[in-house]
CSV table of C-alpha atoms in Angstrom, one decimal:
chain,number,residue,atom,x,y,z
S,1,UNK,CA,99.5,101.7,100.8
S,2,UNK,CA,99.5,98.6,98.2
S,3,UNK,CA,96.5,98.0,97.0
S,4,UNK,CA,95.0,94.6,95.8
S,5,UNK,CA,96.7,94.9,92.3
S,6,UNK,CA,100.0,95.4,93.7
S,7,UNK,CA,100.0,92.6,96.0
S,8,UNK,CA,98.6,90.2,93.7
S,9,UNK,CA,101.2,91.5,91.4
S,10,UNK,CA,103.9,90.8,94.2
S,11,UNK,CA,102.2,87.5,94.6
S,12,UNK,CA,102.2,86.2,90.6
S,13,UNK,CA,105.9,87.4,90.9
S,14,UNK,CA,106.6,85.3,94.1
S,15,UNK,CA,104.7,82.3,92.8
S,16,UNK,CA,107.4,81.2,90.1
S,17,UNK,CA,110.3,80.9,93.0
S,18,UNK,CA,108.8,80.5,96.3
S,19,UNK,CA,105.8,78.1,95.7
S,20,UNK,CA,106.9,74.2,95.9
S,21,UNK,CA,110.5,75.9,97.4
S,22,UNK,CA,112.1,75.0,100.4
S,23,UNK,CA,113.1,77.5,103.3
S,24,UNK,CA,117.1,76.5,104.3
S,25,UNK,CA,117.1,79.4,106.6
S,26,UNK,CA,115.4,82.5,107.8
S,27,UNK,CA,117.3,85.8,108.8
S,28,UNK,CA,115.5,88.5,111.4
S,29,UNK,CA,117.2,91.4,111.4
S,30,UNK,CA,115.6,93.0,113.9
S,31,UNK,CA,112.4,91.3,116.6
S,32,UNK,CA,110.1,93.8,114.9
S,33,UNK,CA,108.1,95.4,112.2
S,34,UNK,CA,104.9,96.5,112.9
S,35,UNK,CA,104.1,94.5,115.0
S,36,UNK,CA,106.9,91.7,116.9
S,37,UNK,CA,108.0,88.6,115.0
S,38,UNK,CA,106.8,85.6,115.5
S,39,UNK,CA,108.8,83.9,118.7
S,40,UNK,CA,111.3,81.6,117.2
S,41,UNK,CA,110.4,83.4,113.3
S,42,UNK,CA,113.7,82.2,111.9
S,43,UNK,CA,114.1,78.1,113.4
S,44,UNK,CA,110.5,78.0,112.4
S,45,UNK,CA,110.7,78.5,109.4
S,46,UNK,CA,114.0,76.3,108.7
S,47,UNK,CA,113.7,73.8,106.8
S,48,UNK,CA,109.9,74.3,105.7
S,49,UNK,CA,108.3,74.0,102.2
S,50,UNK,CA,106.0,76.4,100.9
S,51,UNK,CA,103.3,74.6,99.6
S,52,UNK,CA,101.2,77.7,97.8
S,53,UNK,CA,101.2,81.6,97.4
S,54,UNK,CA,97.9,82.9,97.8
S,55,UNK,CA,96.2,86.6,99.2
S,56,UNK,CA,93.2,87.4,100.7
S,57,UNK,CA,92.5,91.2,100.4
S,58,UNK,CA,95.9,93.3,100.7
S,59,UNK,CA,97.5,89.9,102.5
S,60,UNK,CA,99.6,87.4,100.8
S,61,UNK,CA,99.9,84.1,102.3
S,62,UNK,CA,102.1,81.4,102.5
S,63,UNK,CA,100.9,78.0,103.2
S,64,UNK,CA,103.6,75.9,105.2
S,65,UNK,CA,104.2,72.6,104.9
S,66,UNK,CA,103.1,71.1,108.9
S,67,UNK,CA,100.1,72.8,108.5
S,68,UNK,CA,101.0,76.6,109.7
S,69,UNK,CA,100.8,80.1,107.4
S,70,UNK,CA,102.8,82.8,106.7
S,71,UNK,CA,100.9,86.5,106.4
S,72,UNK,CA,102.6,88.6,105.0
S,73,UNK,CA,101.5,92.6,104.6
S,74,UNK,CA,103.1,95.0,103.0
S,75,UNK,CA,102.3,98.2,104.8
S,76,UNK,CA,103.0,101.5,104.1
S,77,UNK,CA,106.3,101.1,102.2
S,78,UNK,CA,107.1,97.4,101.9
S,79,UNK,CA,108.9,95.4,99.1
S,80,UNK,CA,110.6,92.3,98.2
S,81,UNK,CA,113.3,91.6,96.6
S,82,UNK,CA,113.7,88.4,94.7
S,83,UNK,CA,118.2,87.8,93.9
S,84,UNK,CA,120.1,84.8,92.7
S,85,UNK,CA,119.8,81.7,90.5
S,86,UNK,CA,116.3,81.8,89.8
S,87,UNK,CA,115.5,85.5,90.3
S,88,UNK,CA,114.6,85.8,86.4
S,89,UNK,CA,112.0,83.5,86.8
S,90,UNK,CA,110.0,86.3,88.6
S,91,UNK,CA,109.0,88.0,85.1
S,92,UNK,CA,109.1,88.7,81.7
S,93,UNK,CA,111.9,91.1,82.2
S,94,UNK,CA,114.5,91.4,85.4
S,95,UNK,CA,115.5,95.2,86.5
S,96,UNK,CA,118.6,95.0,89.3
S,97,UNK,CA,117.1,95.9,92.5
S,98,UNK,CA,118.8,98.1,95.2
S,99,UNK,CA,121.4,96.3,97.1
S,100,UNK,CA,121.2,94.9,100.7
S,101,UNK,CA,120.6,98.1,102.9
S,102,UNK,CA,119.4,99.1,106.5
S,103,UNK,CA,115.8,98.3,105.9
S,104,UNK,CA,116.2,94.3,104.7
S,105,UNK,CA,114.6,93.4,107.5
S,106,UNK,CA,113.8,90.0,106.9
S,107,UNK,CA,115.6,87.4,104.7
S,108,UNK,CA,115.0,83.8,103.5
S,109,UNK,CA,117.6,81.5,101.7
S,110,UNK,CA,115.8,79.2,99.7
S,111,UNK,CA,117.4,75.8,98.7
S,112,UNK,CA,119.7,76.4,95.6
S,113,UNK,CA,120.6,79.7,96.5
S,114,UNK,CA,117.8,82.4,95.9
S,115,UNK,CA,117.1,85.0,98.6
S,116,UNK,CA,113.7,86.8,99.4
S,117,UNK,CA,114.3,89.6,101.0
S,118,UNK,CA,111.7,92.1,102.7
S,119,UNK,CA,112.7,95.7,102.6
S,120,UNK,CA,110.5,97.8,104.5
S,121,UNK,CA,111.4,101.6,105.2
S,122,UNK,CA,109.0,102.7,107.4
S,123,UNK,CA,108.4,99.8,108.8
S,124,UNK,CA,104.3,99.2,108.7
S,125,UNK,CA,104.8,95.9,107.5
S,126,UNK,CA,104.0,92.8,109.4
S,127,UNK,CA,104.9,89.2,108.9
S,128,UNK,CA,103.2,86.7,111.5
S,129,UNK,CA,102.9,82.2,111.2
S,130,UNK,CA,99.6,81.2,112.2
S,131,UNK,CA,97.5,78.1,111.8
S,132,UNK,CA,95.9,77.2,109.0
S,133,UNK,CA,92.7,76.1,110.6
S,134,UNK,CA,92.9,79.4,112.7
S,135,UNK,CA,93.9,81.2,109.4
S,136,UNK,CA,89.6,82.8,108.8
S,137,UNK,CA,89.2,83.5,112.1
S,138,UNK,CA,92.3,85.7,112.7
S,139,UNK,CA,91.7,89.2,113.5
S,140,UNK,CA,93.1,90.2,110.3
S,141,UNK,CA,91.3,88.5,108.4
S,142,UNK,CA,87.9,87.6,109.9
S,143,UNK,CA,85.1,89.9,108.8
S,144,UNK,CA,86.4,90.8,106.0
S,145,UNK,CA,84.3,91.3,102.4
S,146,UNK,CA,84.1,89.1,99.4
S,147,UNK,CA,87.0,89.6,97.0
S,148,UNK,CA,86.0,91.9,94.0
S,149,UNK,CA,87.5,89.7,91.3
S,150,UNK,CA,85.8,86.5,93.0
S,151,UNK,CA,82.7,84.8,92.4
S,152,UNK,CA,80.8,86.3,95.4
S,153,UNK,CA,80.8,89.4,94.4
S,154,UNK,CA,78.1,90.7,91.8
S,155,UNK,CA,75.6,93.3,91.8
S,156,UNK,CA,73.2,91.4,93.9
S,157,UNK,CA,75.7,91.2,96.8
S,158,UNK,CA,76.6,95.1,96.6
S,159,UNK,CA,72.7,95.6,96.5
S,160,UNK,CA,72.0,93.5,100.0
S,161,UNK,CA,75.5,95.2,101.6
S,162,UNK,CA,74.9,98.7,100.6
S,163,UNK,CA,70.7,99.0,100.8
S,164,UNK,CA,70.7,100.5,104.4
S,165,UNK,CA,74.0,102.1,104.2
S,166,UNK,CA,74.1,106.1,103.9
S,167,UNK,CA,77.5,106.7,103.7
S,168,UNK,CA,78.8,107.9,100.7
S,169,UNK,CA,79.8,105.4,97.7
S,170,UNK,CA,83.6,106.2,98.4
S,171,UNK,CA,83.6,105.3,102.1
S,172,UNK,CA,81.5,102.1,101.5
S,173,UNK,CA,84.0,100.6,98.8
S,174,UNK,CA,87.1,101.2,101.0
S,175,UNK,CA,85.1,99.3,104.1
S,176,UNK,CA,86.7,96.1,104.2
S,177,UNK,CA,84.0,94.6,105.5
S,178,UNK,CA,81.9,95.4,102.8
S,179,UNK,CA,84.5,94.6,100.2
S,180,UNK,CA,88.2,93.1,100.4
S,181,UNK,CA,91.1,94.9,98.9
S,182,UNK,CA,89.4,97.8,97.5
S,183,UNK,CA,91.6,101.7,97.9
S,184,UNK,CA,91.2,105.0,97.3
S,185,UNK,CA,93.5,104.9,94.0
S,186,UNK,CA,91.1,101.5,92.2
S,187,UNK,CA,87.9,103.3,94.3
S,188,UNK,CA,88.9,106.5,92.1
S,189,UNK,CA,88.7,105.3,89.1
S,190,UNK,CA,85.9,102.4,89.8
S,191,UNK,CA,83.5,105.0,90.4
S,192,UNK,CA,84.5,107.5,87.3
S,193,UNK,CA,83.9,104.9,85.2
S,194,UNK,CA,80.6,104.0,86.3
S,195,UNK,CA,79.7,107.3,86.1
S,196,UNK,CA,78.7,107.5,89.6
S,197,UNK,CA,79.6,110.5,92.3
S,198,UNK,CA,81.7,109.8,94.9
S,199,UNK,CA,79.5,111.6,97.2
S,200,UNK,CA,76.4,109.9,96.6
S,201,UNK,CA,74.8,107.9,99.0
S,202,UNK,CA,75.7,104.1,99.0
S,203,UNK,CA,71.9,103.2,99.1
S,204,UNK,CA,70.8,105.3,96.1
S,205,UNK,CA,72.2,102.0,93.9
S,206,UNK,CA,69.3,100.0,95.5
S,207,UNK,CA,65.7,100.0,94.9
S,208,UNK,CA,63.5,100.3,97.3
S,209,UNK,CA,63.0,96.3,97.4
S,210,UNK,CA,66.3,95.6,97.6
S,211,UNK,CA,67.4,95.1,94.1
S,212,UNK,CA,70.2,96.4,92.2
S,213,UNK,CA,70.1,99.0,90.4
S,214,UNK,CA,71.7,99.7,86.4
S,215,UNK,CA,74.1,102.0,88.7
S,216,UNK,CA,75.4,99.1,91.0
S,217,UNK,CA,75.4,96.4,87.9
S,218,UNK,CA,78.1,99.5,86.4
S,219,UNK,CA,79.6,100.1,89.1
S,220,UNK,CA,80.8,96.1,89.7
S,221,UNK,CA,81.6,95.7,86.4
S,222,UNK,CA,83.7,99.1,86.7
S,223,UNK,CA,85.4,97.7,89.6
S,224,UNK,CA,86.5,94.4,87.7
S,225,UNK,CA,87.6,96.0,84.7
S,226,UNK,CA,90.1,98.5,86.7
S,227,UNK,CA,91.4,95.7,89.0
S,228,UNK,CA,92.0,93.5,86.4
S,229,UNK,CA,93.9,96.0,84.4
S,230,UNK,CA,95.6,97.2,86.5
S,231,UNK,CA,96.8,93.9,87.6
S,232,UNK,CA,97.8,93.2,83.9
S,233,UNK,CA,100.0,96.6,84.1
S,234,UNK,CA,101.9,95.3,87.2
S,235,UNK,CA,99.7,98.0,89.6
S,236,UNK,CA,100.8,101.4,90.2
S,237,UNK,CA,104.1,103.0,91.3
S,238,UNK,CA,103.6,106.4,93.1
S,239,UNK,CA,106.0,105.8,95.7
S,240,UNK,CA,107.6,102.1,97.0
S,241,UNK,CA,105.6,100.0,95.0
S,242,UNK,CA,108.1,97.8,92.6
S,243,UNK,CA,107.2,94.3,91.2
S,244,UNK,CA,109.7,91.5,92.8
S,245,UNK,CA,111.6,91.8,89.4
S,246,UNK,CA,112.2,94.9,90.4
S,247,UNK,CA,110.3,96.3,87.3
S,248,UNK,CA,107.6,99.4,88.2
S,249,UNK,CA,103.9,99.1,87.7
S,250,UNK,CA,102.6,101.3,85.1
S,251,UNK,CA,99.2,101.6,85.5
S,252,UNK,CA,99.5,104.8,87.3
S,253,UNK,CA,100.0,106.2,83.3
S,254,UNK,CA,96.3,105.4,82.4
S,255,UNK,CA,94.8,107.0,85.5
S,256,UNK,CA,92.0,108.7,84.3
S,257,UNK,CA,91.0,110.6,87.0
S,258,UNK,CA,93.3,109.6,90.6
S,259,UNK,CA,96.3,112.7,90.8
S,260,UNK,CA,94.9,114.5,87.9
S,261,UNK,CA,93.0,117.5,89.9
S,262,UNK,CA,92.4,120.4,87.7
S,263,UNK,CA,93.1,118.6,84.0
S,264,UNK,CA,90.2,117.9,81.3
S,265,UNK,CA,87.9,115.1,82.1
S,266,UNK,CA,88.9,112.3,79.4
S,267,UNK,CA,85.2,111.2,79.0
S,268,UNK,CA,84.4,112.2,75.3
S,269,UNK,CA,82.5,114.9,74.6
S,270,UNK,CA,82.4,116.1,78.6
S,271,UNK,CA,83.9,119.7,79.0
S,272,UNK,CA,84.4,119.2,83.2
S,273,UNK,CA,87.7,119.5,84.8
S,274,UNK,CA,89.0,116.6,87.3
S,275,UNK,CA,88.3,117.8,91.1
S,276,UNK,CA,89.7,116.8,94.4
S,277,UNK,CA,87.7,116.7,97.6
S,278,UNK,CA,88.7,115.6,101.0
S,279,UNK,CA,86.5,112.2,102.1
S,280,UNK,CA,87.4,110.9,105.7
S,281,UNK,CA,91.0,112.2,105.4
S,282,UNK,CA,91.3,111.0,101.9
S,283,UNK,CA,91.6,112.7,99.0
S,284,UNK,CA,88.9,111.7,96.3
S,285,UNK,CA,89.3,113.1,92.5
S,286,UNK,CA,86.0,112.6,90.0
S,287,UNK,CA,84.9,114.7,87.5
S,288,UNK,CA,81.4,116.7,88.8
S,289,UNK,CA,80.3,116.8,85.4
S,290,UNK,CA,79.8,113.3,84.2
S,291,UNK,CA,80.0,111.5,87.5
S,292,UNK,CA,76.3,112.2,89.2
C-alpha cells in the first residue's frame, strides 16, 4: 500500500501538468474500481479546470473548478502514467512507462494533448467527485489525524493522543486517527531511529501529568526526518510504486531496518541483528538490542 511519501511523490509529479490544466475529456473504462465511479464520471469532468493538486493522508485531491473535488487513492497497486507533450515536465528525468494495457482504467486528455492515465492492477483504487464544502466531513476523510510533516503535529500533540492509550507504539502510529498517512514501512524505521521498541506501550512516552517525554520529542522528530527523506528519494519501490515519470523510488536502498530480518543492526557500535515479529497481521522489523 502507498504510503504518504509515495503519494506526495505522485502528487509533486502531477503538479507540474495537471494543476492550472484543463480536462477535454475523461475515458472510464470500466463503472468500477473499488468502489463504482462517480455517475456521469466522464461528462463531469469534461471541460473542467483543475485548480490545485493537494493530499490529505494517503489521498490526493483535485480541486475542480465549480466548486467539486476529485479523490483520488491509490490502493493496493495503483499508478499513473503521465504521456505526451508535456510528460517531461513531471521530473528531472523521464523513464518510458509501460504502454496502454488492460488495467488503464481511467484516462483524461488534457488540453494540448497530455494524457493521465490510471493503471490499477488489482483494482483497490478508488476515484470519487465530491463537494468541496463536503470535502472534511467525508467518510474518508473525517476523523482522521494531523499530518506528520504539518504544523499540528509535535510532541505535545503525540503526548495528549497517546497518554491513555496501551497499545503498542506500532499500532498507535498506523491509527489514522491518531496520525494521518503514517505505514508500517515509515513506522519501521520512525521507531528504529528513536530508539524506541515497537512493542512498547504508546503511554510509556507520557509522564504521568501528561507531558512529553525525551522519548516522544525523538520519536516526532524521527518521524519527520524519514518522511521527509524519503519524500526527497521519490518513496519506495517494493512492488507497483513508480513516480509519474515513470522513474522508481529509491528510498527502499537506505532502509535501515524494514525487509532486513536477520542482517547486522546498522546502529554503531550495536552488535544486535534485525528481527521480525508479527503486530496485528503486520510484519514489524526493529533491532531488540538498541530499540528498548
Amino acid at each position: 500500500m502507498p504510503e504518504l511519501p509515495e503519494v506526495e511523490t505522485v502528487r509533486r509529479g502531477l503538479m507540474p501538468v495537471l494543476q492550472g490544466a484543463v480536462i477535454e475529456s475523461a475515458e472510464a473504462r470500466r463503472p468500477d474500481l473499488r468502489w463504482p465511479l462517480p455517475e456521469n464520471f466522464a461528462e463531469r469532468l469534461a471541460g473542467r479546470r483543475v485548480e490545485a493538486i493537494g493530499r490529505r493522508a494517503k489521498y490526493l485531491l483535485a480541486d475542480l473548478d465549480g466548486g467539486e473535488v476529485m479523490i483520488l487513492h491509490l490502493g493496493m497497486s495503483g499508478s499513473i502514467r503521465v504521456e505526451g507533450a508535456h510528460a517531461r515536465r513531471t521530473g528531472a528525468f523521464h523513464y518510458p512507462r509501460a504502454e496502454a494495457g488492460p488495467h488503464d482504467h481511467v484516462v483524461l486528455h488534457l488540453a494540448g494533448g497530455t494524457t493521465i492515465t490510471f493503471n490499477d492492477p488489482r483494482r483497490f483504487g478508488a476515484i470519487l467527485i465530491v463537494p468541496y464544502d463536503r470535502l472534511e466531513n467525508h467518510p474518508l476523510l473525517a476523523g482522521l489525524g494531523p499530518e506528520p510533516l504539518g504544523n499540528a503535529f509535535h510532541a505535545d500533540y503525540l503526548a495528549s493522543a497517546f497518554a491513555r492509550r496501551s497499545t503498542s507504539l506500532k499500532a498507535a502510529l498506523l491509527d489514522q486517527k491518531l496520525v494521518a498517512g503514517l505505514g508500517n514501512i515509515y513506522v519501521c524505521e520512525a521507531l528504529f531511529r528513536a530508539g524506541l521498541s515497537p512493542r512498547r506501550l504508546a503511554h510509556t512516552i507520557v509522564t504521568k501529568d501528561g507531558r512529553p517525554t525525551q522519548r516522544a520529542e525523538r520519536l516526532v522528530t524521527a518521524i519527520r526526518d524519514v518522511l521527509r527523506e524519503a519524500i526527497q528519494a521519490g518513496g519506495s519501490s517494493l512492488r507497483d510504486h513508480k513516480q509519474v515519470s515513470g522513474e522508481l523510488g529509491y528510498f527502499q536502498h537506505t532502509f535501515r531496518v524494514y525487509d532486513r530480518e536477520g542482517e547486522p543492526c546498522r546502529t554503531r557500535h550495536c552488535k544486535g541483528t534485525v528481527q521480525r515479529i508479527v503486530q496485528s497481521g503486520r510484519s514489524t522489523f526493529f533491532c531488540p538490542t538498541c530499540q528498548r
